[in-house]
Short mmCIF file of C-alpha atoms and ligand atoms in Angstrom, two decimals:
data_model
loop_
_atom_site.label_atom_id
_atom_site.label_comp_id
_atom_site.label_asym_id
_atom_site.label_seq_id
_atom_site.Cartn_x
_atom_site.Cartn_y
_atom_site.Cartn_z
CA UNK A 1 76.12 114.10 146.60
CA UNK A 2 77.37 117.04 144.57
CA UNK A 3 77.70 116.51 140.82
CA UNK A 4 80.91 114.65 139.89
CA UNK A 5 83.63 116.77 138.28
CA UNK A 6 86.67 115.88 136.19
CA UNK A 7 89.86 115.18 138.15
CA UNK A 8 91.87 118.34 138.85
CA UNK A 9 94.23 119.08 135.98
CA UNK A 10 92.40 116.73 133.61
CA UNK A 11 90.11 118.20 130.99
CA UNK A 12 87.31 117.38 128.62
CA UNK A 13 87.90 118.44 125.04
CA UNK A 14 84.52 119.61 123.80
CA UNK A 15 83.87 119.29 120.04
CA UNK A 16 85.52 122.53 118.89
CA UNK A 17 88.77 121.74 120.73
CA UNK A 18 88.57 118.08 119.75
CA UNK A 19 88.27 119.21 116.12
CA UNK A 20 91.43 121.30 116.54
CA UNK A 21 93.29 118.42 118.23
CA UNK A 22 92.19 115.92 115.57
CA UNK A 23 93.17 118.32 112.80
CA UNK A 24 96.66 118.73 114.30
CA UNK A 25 97.00 114.96 114.68
CA UNK A 26 96.03 114.52 111.03
CA UNK A 27 98.61 117.14 109.97
CA UNK A 28 101.25 115.38 112.08
CA UNK A 29 100.50 112.03 110.41
CA UNK A 30 100.64 113.71 107.02
CA UNK A 31 104.02 115.36 107.64
CA UNK A 32 105.36 112.14 109.16
CA UNK A 33 104.29 110.23 106.05
CA UNK A 34 106.42 112.54 103.92
CA UNK A 35 109.40 111.77 106.17
CA UNK A 36 108.61 108.00 106.05
CA UNK A 37 107.65 107.60 109.70
CA UNK A 38 105.10 104.93 110.70
CA UNK A 39 102.74 105.28 113.63
CA UNK A 40 102.84 102.97 116.62
CA UNK A 41 100.62 102.72 119.71
CA UNK A 42 101.79 101.47 123.06
CA UNK A 43 99.83 100.90 126.28
CA UNK A 44 98.95 103.82 128.54
CA UNK A 45 100.04 101.75 131.55
CA UNK A 46 103.55 100.29 131.88
CA UNK A 47 105.53 98.71 134.72
CA UNK A 48 106.71 101.46 137.10
CA UNK A 49 110.26 100.15 136.84
CA UNK A 50 110.37 101.05 133.13
CA UNK A 51 110.02 104.77 133.88
CA UNK A 52 112.33 104.73 136.90
CA UNK A 53 115.05 103.12 134.80
CA UNK A 54 114.68 105.29 131.71
CA UNK A 55 113.64 108.74 132.95
CA UNK A 56 115.91 108.54 136.00
CA UNK A 57 115.36 108.21 139.73
CA UNK A 58 116.20 111.76 140.73
CA UNK A 59 114.05 113.56 138.16
CA UNK A 60 110.92 115.54 139.02
CA UNK A 61 108.79 113.14 137.03
CA UNK A 62 109.90 110.03 138.90
CA UNK A 63 110.30 111.69 142.28
CA UNK A 64 107.00 113.53 142.44
CA UNK A 65 104.78 113.33 139.42
CA UNK A 66 103.96 109.77 138.48
CA UNK A 67 100.53 108.21 138.88
CA UNK A 68 101.78 104.91 140.27
CA UNK A 69 99.71 102.18 141.82
CA UNK A 70 99.77 98.52 142.76
CA UNK A 71 97.06 96.61 140.92
CA UNK A 72 95.01 93.71 142.24
CA UNK A 73 97.67 91.26 141.04
CA UNK A 74 100.31 93.14 143.11
CA UNK A 75 102.03 94.53 140.00
CA UNK A 76 103.60 97.99 140.37
CA UNK A 77 102.22 99.99 137.44
CA UNK A 78 102.29 103.61 136.31
CA UNK A 79 100.24 105.74 133.92
CA UNK A 80 102.84 106.76 131.34
CA UNK A 81 104.25 110.25 132.00
CA UNK A 82 105.87 110.41 128.54
CA UNK A 83 106.10 108.35 125.37
CA UNK A 84 109.73 107.46 124.75
CA UNK A 85 110.11 104.84 127.50
CA UNK A 86 107.20 102.76 126.19
CA UNK A 87 108.28 103.14 122.57
CA UNK A 88 111.83 102.00 123.41
CA UNK A 89 110.41 99.09 125.41
CA UNK A 90 108.35 98.08 122.36
CA UNK A 91 111.38 98.46 120.07
CA UNK A 92 113.39 96.10 122.29
CA UNK A 93 110.53 93.69 123.05
CA UNK A 94 109.86 93.15 119.31
CA UNK A 95 113.58 93.08 118.38
CA UNK A 96 112.83 95.58 115.62
CA UNK A 97 116.54 96.00 114.74
CA UNK A 98 116.51 92.45 113.37
CA UNK A 99 114.01 93.53 110.71
CA UNK A 100 115.41 96.91 109.66
CA UNK A 101 118.58 98.88 110.35
CA UNK A 102 116.81 102.21 110.78
CA UNK A 103 113.36 102.62 112.32
CA UNK A 104 111.22 105.74 112.16
CA UNK A 105 108.19 105.84 114.39
CA UNK A 106 105.65 108.44 115.46
CA UNK A 107 103.17 108.07 118.31
CA UNK A 108 100.46 110.17 119.90
CA UNK A 109 98.27 109.91 122.94
CA UNK A 110 97.58 110.94 126.53
CA UNK A 111 100.34 111.30 129.15
CA UNK A 112 99.94 111.76 132.90
CA UNK A 113 101.99 113.82 135.35
CA UNK A 114 100.86 115.03 138.75
CA UNK A 115 102.20 118.55 138.27
CA UNK A 116 100.76 121.75 139.70
CA UNK A 117 98.09 122.66 137.15
CA UNK A 118 98.61 125.98 135.33
CA UNK A 119 98.01 127.41 131.88
CA UNK A 120 99.55 124.92 129.46
CA UNK A 121 100.33 122.49 132.30
CA UNK A 122 97.90 119.70 133.01
CA UNK A 123 97.84 116.35 134.76
CA UNK A 124 96.51 114.60 131.69
CA UNK A 125 97.90 116.04 128.47
CA UNK A 126 98.68 114.72 125.02
CA UNK A 127 101.91 114.39 123.13
CA UNK A 128 102.73 113.95 119.46
CA UNK A 129 106.12 112.29 119.30
CA UNK A 130 108.68 110.86 116.91
CA UNK A 131 111.65 108.53 117.44
CA UNK A 132 114.34 107.58 114.96
CA UNK A 133 116.42 104.48 115.85
CA UNK A 134 119.64 103.21 114.32
CA UNK A 135 121.34 106.31 112.91
CA UNK A 136 124.11 107.87 115.03
CA UNK A 137 124.92 110.80 112.73
CA UNK A 138 124.03 114.48 113.07
CA UNK A 139 122.04 114.41 109.83
CA UNK A 140 119.49 112.13 111.49
CA UNK A 141 119.00 114.80 114.17
CA UNK A 142 118.72 117.46 111.47
CA UNK A 143 116.19 115.50 109.45
CA UNK A 144 114.06 114.92 112.54
CA UNK A 145 114.23 118.59 113.56
CA UNK A 146 113.37 119.63 110.01
CA UNK A 147 110.28 117.40 110.17
CA UNK A 148 109.32 118.95 113.51
CA UNK A 149 109.66 122.52 112.24
CA UNK A 150 107.78 121.71 109.04
CA UNK A 151 104.94 120.28 111.09
CA UNK A 152 104.81 123.27 113.46
CA UNK A 153 104.65 125.62 110.48
CA UNK A 154 101.93 123.60 108.78
CA UNK A 155 100.07 123.58 112.09
CA UNK A 156 100.00 127.37 111.82
CA UNK A 157 102.84 128.39 114.17
CA UNK A 158 104.44 131.17 112.19
CA UNK A 159 107.46 131.97 114.28
CA UNK A 160 109.49 128.84 115.06
CA UNK A 161 113.02 128.77 116.43
CA UNK A 162 114.82 125.69 117.70
CA UNK A 163 117.00 126.07 120.80
CA UNK A 164 119.93 123.66 120.62
CA UNK A 165 122.48 122.34 123.04
CA UNK A 166 124.75 119.36 123.41
CA UNK A 167 125.13 117.40 126.63
CA UNK A 168 128.08 115.55 125.17
CA UNK A 169 128.65 111.87 125.75
CA UNK A 170 129.06 110.21 129.15
CA UNK A 171 132.70 111.35 129.37
CA UNK A 172 131.92 115.03 128.81
CA UNK A 173 128.97 114.87 131.18
CA UNK A 174 131.11 113.37 133.94
CA UNK A 175 133.69 116.13 133.60
CA UNK A 176 131.04 118.80 133.37
CA UNK A 177 129.14 117.49 136.36
CA UNK A 178 132.33 117.70 138.38
CA UNK A 179 133.00 121.30 137.30
CA UNK A 180 129.40 122.31 137.88
CA UNK A 181 129.36 120.93 141.43
CA UNK A 182 132.64 122.70 142.12
CA UNK A 183 131.07 125.96 140.97
CA UNK A 184 127.73 125.49 142.73
CA UNK A 185 128.89 124.08 146.06
CA UNK A 186 130.30 127.37 147.44
CA UNK A 187 127.12 129.13 146.25
CA UNK A 188 124.79 126.59 147.84
CA UNK A 189 123.20 129.09 150.30
CA UNK A 190 122.03 131.26 147.40
CA UNK A 191 120.16 128.39 145.75
CA UNK A 192 116.51 127.38 146.19
CA UNK A 193 115.75 124.47 148.50
CA UNK A 194 114.99 122.21 145.52
CA UNK A 195 118.29 123.04 143.87
CA UNK A 196 120.24 122.51 147.09
CA UNK A 197 118.82 119.02 147.21
CA UNK A 198 119.53 118.39 143.52
CA UNK A 199 123.10 119.50 143.90
CA UNK A 200 123.83 116.12 145.42
CA UNK A 201 121.48 113.92 143.40
CA UNK A 202 121.32 115.49 139.91
CA UNK A 203 123.29 118.75 139.63
CA UNK A 204 122.54 119.27 135.93
CA UNK A 205 118.92 119.82 136.87
CA UNK A 206 119.87 122.97 138.76
CA UNK A 207 120.44 124.52 135.32
CA UNK A 208 116.83 123.76 134.49
CA UNK A 209 115.36 125.52 137.53
CA UNK A 210 112.90 128.36 136.96
CA UNK A 211 113.48 129.90 140.44
CA UNK A 212 114.89 133.44 140.01
CA UNK A 213 117.58 132.95 142.71
CA UNK A 214 118.81 129.85 140.83
CA UNK A 215 118.74 131.60 137.48
CA UNK A 216 121.10 134.23 138.80
CA UNK A 217 123.63 131.70 140.05
CA UNK A 218 123.36 129.59 136.92
CA UNK A 219 123.95 132.54 134.57
CA UNK A 220 127.70 132.42 135.35
CA UNK A 221 128.09 128.66 135.71
CA UNK A 222 130.50 126.74 133.47
CA UNK A 223 129.03 125.74 130.12
CA UNK A 224 128.66 122.15 129.03
CA UNK A 225 129.74 123.10 125.52
CA UNK A 226 133.26 123.80 126.88
CA UNK A 227 133.55 120.16 127.97
CA UNK A 228 132.66 118.37 124.76
CA UNK A 229 135.22 116.00 123.30
CA UNK A 230 136.17 116.13 119.61
CA UNK A 231 133.45 113.68 118.54
CA UNK A 232 130.73 115.45 120.52
CA UNK A 233 131.82 118.74 119.02
CA UNK A 234 131.87 117.31 115.48
CA UNK A 235 128.34 116.01 116.02
CA UNK A 236 127.10 119.41 117.18
CA UNK A 237 128.88 121.25 114.38
CA UNK A 238 127.53 118.78 111.81
CA UNK A 239 124.00 119.28 113.10
CA UNK A 240 124.26 123.06 113.03
CA UNK A 241 125.68 123.04 109.51
CA UNK A 242 122.88 120.74 108.36
CA UNK A 243 120.21 122.96 109.94
CA UNK A 244 121.75 125.99 108.24
CA UNK A 245 121.68 124.20 104.91
CA UNK A 246 118.06 123.10 105.48
CA UNK A 247 117.20 126.67 106.51
CA UNK A 248 115.84 125.59 109.87
CA UNK A 249 115.98 128.56 112.29
CA UNK A 250 118.04 127.55 115.34
CA UNK A 251 120.12 129.05 118.10
CA UNK A 252 122.67 127.52 120.48
CA UNK A 253 121.44 127.72 124.08
CA UNK A 254 124.22 126.40 126.34
CA UNK A 255 122.10 126.39 129.52
CA UNK A 256 119.46 124.15 128.00
CA UNK A 257 118.99 120.89 129.91
CA UNK A 258 115.86 118.78 130.13
CA UNK A 259 114.10 116.99 132.93
CA UNK A 260 114.83 113.44 131.82
CA UNK A 261 118.11 111.64 132.40
CA UNK A 262 118.37 109.63 129.21
CA UNK A 263 119.62 112.29 126.83
CA UNK A 264 123.13 112.57 125.48
CA UNK A 265 124.67 114.83 122.89
CA UNK A 266 121.89 116.67 121.04
CA UNK A 267 119.20 118.38 123.06
CA UNK A 268 116.60 120.75 121.64
CA UNK A 269 113.49 122.64 122.51
CA UNK A 270 110.93 124.87 120.80
CA UNK A 271 109.33 127.51 123.01
CA UNK A 272 106.34 129.82 122.82
CA UNK A 273 107.09 133.34 121.65
CA UNK A 274 104.71 135.68 123.39
CA UNK A 275 101.06 135.00 122.68
CA UNK A 276 99.12 132.63 124.84
CA UNK A 277 102.04 130.36 125.64
CA UNK A 278 104.71 131.99 127.81
CA UNK A 279 108.14 132.52 126.29
CA UNK A 280 109.66 130.15 128.86
CA UNK A 281 107.24 127.33 128.09
CA UNK A 282 108.36 124.64 125.71
CA UNK A 283 105.91 123.40 123.12
CA UNK A 284 108.35 120.65 122.15
CA UNK A 285 111.36 118.96 123.67
CA UNK A 286 113.68 116.35 122.28
CA UNK A 287 117.13 115.00 121.92
CA UNK A 288 119.42 112.08 121.36
CA UNK A 289 119.44 109.09 123.68
CA UNK A 290 122.11 106.75 122.37
CA UNK A 291 122.30 104.67 125.54
CA UNK A 292 118.65 104.02 126.30
CA UNK A 293 117.95 101.02 124.06
CA UNK A 294 120.88 99.20 125.63
CA UNK A 295 119.75 100.14 129.15
CA UNK A 296 116.42 98.51 128.29
CA UNK A 297 118.07 95.26 127.26
CA UNK A 298 118.56 95.82 123.52
CA UNK A 299 121.82 96.07 121.57
CA UNK A 300 123.66 99.43 121.54
CA UNK A 301 121.40 101.49 119.27
CA UNK A 302 121.64 105.22 118.68
CA UNK A 303 118.33 107.06 118.76
CA UNK A 304 116.89 110.55 118.63
CA UNK A 305 113.36 111.81 119.21
CA UNK A 306 111.03 114.60 120.25
CA UNK A 307 107.65 115.12 121.88
CA UNK A 308 105.27 118.01 121.22
CA UNK A 309 102.68 118.99 123.82
CA UNK A 310 99.36 119.03 121.98
CA UNK A 311 97.59 121.37 124.41
CA UNK A 312 100.47 123.85 124.25
CA UNK A 313 100.46 123.64 120.48
CA UNK A 314 96.76 124.49 120.54
CA UNK A 315 97.62 127.65 122.50
CA UNK A 316 100.11 128.68 119.81
CA UNK A 317 98.38 127.55 116.63
CA UNK A 318 95.29 129.22 115.19
CA UNK A 319 92.13 127.12 114.94
CA UNK A 320 91.86 125.01 111.78
CA UNK A 321 89.67 125.86 108.79
CA UNK A 322 86.02 125.23 109.71
CA UNK A 323 84.80 121.73 108.90
CA UNK A 324 82.39 121.37 105.96
CA UNK A 325 79.37 121.09 108.30
CA UNK A 326 75.90 119.75 107.64
CA UNK A 327 74.87 119.41 103.98
CA UNK A 328 71.16 118.87 104.38
CA UNK A 329 68.60 119.26 107.13
CA UNK A 330 65.60 116.97 106.68
CA UNK A 331 62.37 118.44 108.04
CA UNK A 332 59.26 116.35 108.70
CA UNK A 333 56.36 118.71 108.12
CA UNK A 334 54.02 116.73 110.39
CA UNK A 335 54.23 113.88 112.90
CA UNK A 336 53.04 111.37 110.27
CA UNK A 337 56.11 112.02 108.09
CA UNK A 338 58.78 111.61 110.75
CA UNK A 339 59.59 108.02 109.99
CA UNK A 340 59.78 108.64 106.24
CA UNK A 341 61.97 111.69 106.92
CA UNK A 342 64.31 109.40 108.84
CA UNK A 343 64.38 106.98 105.90
CA UNK A 344 65.24 109.76 103.45
CA UNK A 345 67.98 111.01 105.82
CA UNK A 346 69.44 107.53 105.91
CA UNK A 347 69.44 107.23 102.10
CA UNK A 348 71.34 110.50 101.81
CA UNK A 349 73.84 109.47 104.51
CA UNK A 350 74.48 106.31 102.51
CA UNK A 351 75.48 108.68 99.69
CA UNK A 352 78.09 110.26 101.92
CA UNK A 353 76.19 113.47 102.74
CA UNK A 354 76.15 114.95 106.23
CA UNK A 355 72.49 114.98 107.25
CA UNK A 356 70.72 116.17 110.37
CA UNK A 357 67.07 115.79 111.31
CA UNK A 358 65.09 116.80 114.34
CA UNK A 359 62.87 113.82 114.93
CA UNK A 360 61.33 115.37 118.00
CA UNK A 361 59.16 117.16 115.47
CA UNK A 362 58.05 120.67 116.34
CA UNK A 363 56.76 123.37 114.03
CA UNK A 364 58.08 123.83 110.53
CA UNK A 365 59.47 127.19 111.53
CA UNK A 366 61.34 125.88 114.60
CA UNK A 367 62.86 123.06 112.53
CA UNK A 368 64.01 125.55 109.88
CA UNK A 369 65.53 127.71 112.60
CA UNK A 370 67.43 124.69 113.81
CA UNK A 371 68.59 123.97 110.24
CA UNK A 372 69.95 127.49 110.10
CA UNK A 373 71.73 127.13 113.40
CA UNK A 374 73.63 123.99 112.35
CA UNK A 375 74.72 125.85 109.20
CA UNK A 376 72.89 123.63 106.72
CA UNK A 377 72.65 125.10 103.24
CA UNK A 378 69.79 122.93 102.12
CA UNK A 379 66.58 121.76 103.77
CA UNK A 380 64.35 118.97 102.56
CA UNK A 381 60.72 119.41 103.48
CA UNK A 382 58.94 116.09 103.74
CA UNK A 383 55.14 116.55 103.67
CA UNK A 384 52.34 114.00 103.29
CA UNK A 385 51.12 115.34 99.93
CA UNK A 386 54.59 115.23 98.50
CA UNK A 387 55.28 111.77 99.87
CA UNK A 388 52.13 110.48 98.18
CA UNK A 389 53.47 111.84 94.88
CA UNK A 390 57.03 110.55 95.44
CA UNK A 391 58.57 114.03 95.72
CA UNK A 392 59.99 116.39 98.37
CA UNK A 393 60.61 120.15 98.54
CA UNK A 394 64.26 121.12 98.30
CA UNK A 395 64.91 124.55 99.81
CA UNK A 396 68.06 126.61 99.49
CA UNK A 397 68.17 128.22 102.92
CA UNK A 398 70.43 131.08 101.95
CA UNK A 399 68.73 132.09 98.73
CA UNK A 400 65.26 131.25 100.10
CA UNK A 401 64.47 129.39 96.86
CA UNK A 402 62.44 126.18 96.93
CA UNK A 403 61.60 123.60 94.30
CA UNK A 404 60.02 120.21 94.03
CA UNK A 405 62.29 117.26 93.35
CA UNK A 406 61.44 113.58 92.74
CA UNK A 407 62.85 111.29 95.40
CA UNK A 408 64.85 109.36 92.85
CA UNK A 409 66.40 112.58 91.50
CA UNK A 410 67.22 113.90 94.97
CA UNK A 411 70.85 112.93 95.12
CA UNK A 412 71.65 114.56 91.77
CA UNK A 413 69.71 117.71 92.74
CA UNK A 414 71.61 118.05 96.04
CA UNK A 415 74.94 117.53 94.37
CA UNK A 416 74.06 120.16 91.78
CA UNK A 417 73.07 122.65 94.49
CA UNK A 418 76.26 121.98 96.45
CA UNK A 419 78.53 122.46 93.48
CA UNK A 420 76.67 125.66 92.51
CA UNK A 421 78.26 127.47 95.49
P1 AMP B 1 108.92 116.36 128.09
O1 AMP B 1 108.39 114.98 127.87
O2 AMP B 1 108.95 116.79 129.52
O3 AMP B 1 110.18 116.61 127.35
O4 AMP B 1 107.85 117.34 127.45
C1 AMP B 1 107.62 117.45 126.07
C2 AMP B 1 106.50 118.40 125.82
O5 AMP B 1 105.29 117.91 126.41
C3 AMP B 1 106.68 119.76 126.48
O6 AMP B 1 107.42 120.60 125.67
C4 AMP B 1 105.26 120.24 126.64
O7 AMP B 1 104.80 120.82 125.44
C5 AMP B 1 104.50 118.97 126.87
N1 AMP B 1 104.21 118.79 128.31
C6 AMP B 1 105.02 118.28 129.27
N2 AMP B 1 104.42 118.28 130.47
C7 AMP B 1 103.18 118.82 130.26
C8 AMP B 1 102.06 119.09 131.11
N3 AMP B 1 102.07 118.78 132.41
N4 AMP B 1 100.96 119.64 130.56
C9 AMP B 1 100.93 119.95 129.24
N5 AMP B 1 101.94 119.71 128.39
C10 AMP B 1 103.06 119.15 128.90
#
């Protein structure tokens, strides 16, 4: 049998990329803390019905991309393709509105979509997301977007601009859908096969198509922003004024729609700007979904949220500052000292130092080379003579200096060396 390989579109994160991912997650938690968001975790697997109901039957995700299966108990289950559905399910299941009027949650974790793999598009990827429940006003949207932009900047993305649109409420969407179909129907032959099909099932999605023939037709289509009622318009204007006041860079993008059905009113996206992530690729998508909690069996509850693609963010953001690395490399001079070297290493680890040893032994020189390679500043040479006298040799690998230190004074000596740099 040939050697097993990871599933297509699913990737290992080796330590340098894991360090970047973990650093970004830590930054996200830190920014979220300043905005008073708490983290929640929901299962990776949910009932298939949950996603069909929330994301929408005629979306790409539900039509083609879900990893769905029937388990041994005959339950229809799906690996979550996004985070909001599960978070809303948890919000309703735990009746969170009975405990607090406004809820602010973040989440992070792996998502699964059977898309065609490409740069920045995977079948297992990770999202960092936030949801704010219970506040219908535009300032909630603005506060959330401000948190998002602050995080992206602190993650190292210099050039952030938020693309904004409004899908209006159900009334505006109905009117717009009608006008859009009226515009598209006579132009049907010019559309891609996918869009021709969507024209009947989900015409708004035609606006979202990347096919060049569709883009041309869509460029002159009616704009949703012309169909907003007074309240929708006031919401959008309020949000834009708030973003101006908060100095969050944003631009109205009337063709913006997103591939999930649950949004109404506010919709936003942050895209790559040149660099490794294409200018058409979104690093973050979000919006308001005032009807979803009720659809899931809760009381009418306004909500707004976003999800950032972690892998795409890693394409945009520079790597984090290097981690502190190994403090001390403990070298056993001969085979007889290996066990004692391990004991000394353990004592230093108990002090909070990062310690590496090479207990396979080997020559002094090869162990010192290894110490160099892991970036250790200090080496401890543990020899039999020294052990008999209760001392070790402490060597500064950069300066090439070496001195004898009593075992009981070791911790203080190492701390002194470390703070000397
Ligand atoms: P969505 O849940 O579709 O609104 O996507 C939110 C964000 O998740 C996007 O802006 C991407 O950054 C990321 N994302 C979505 N699908 C994928 C994928 N297949 N691979 C990598 N990242 C993705």
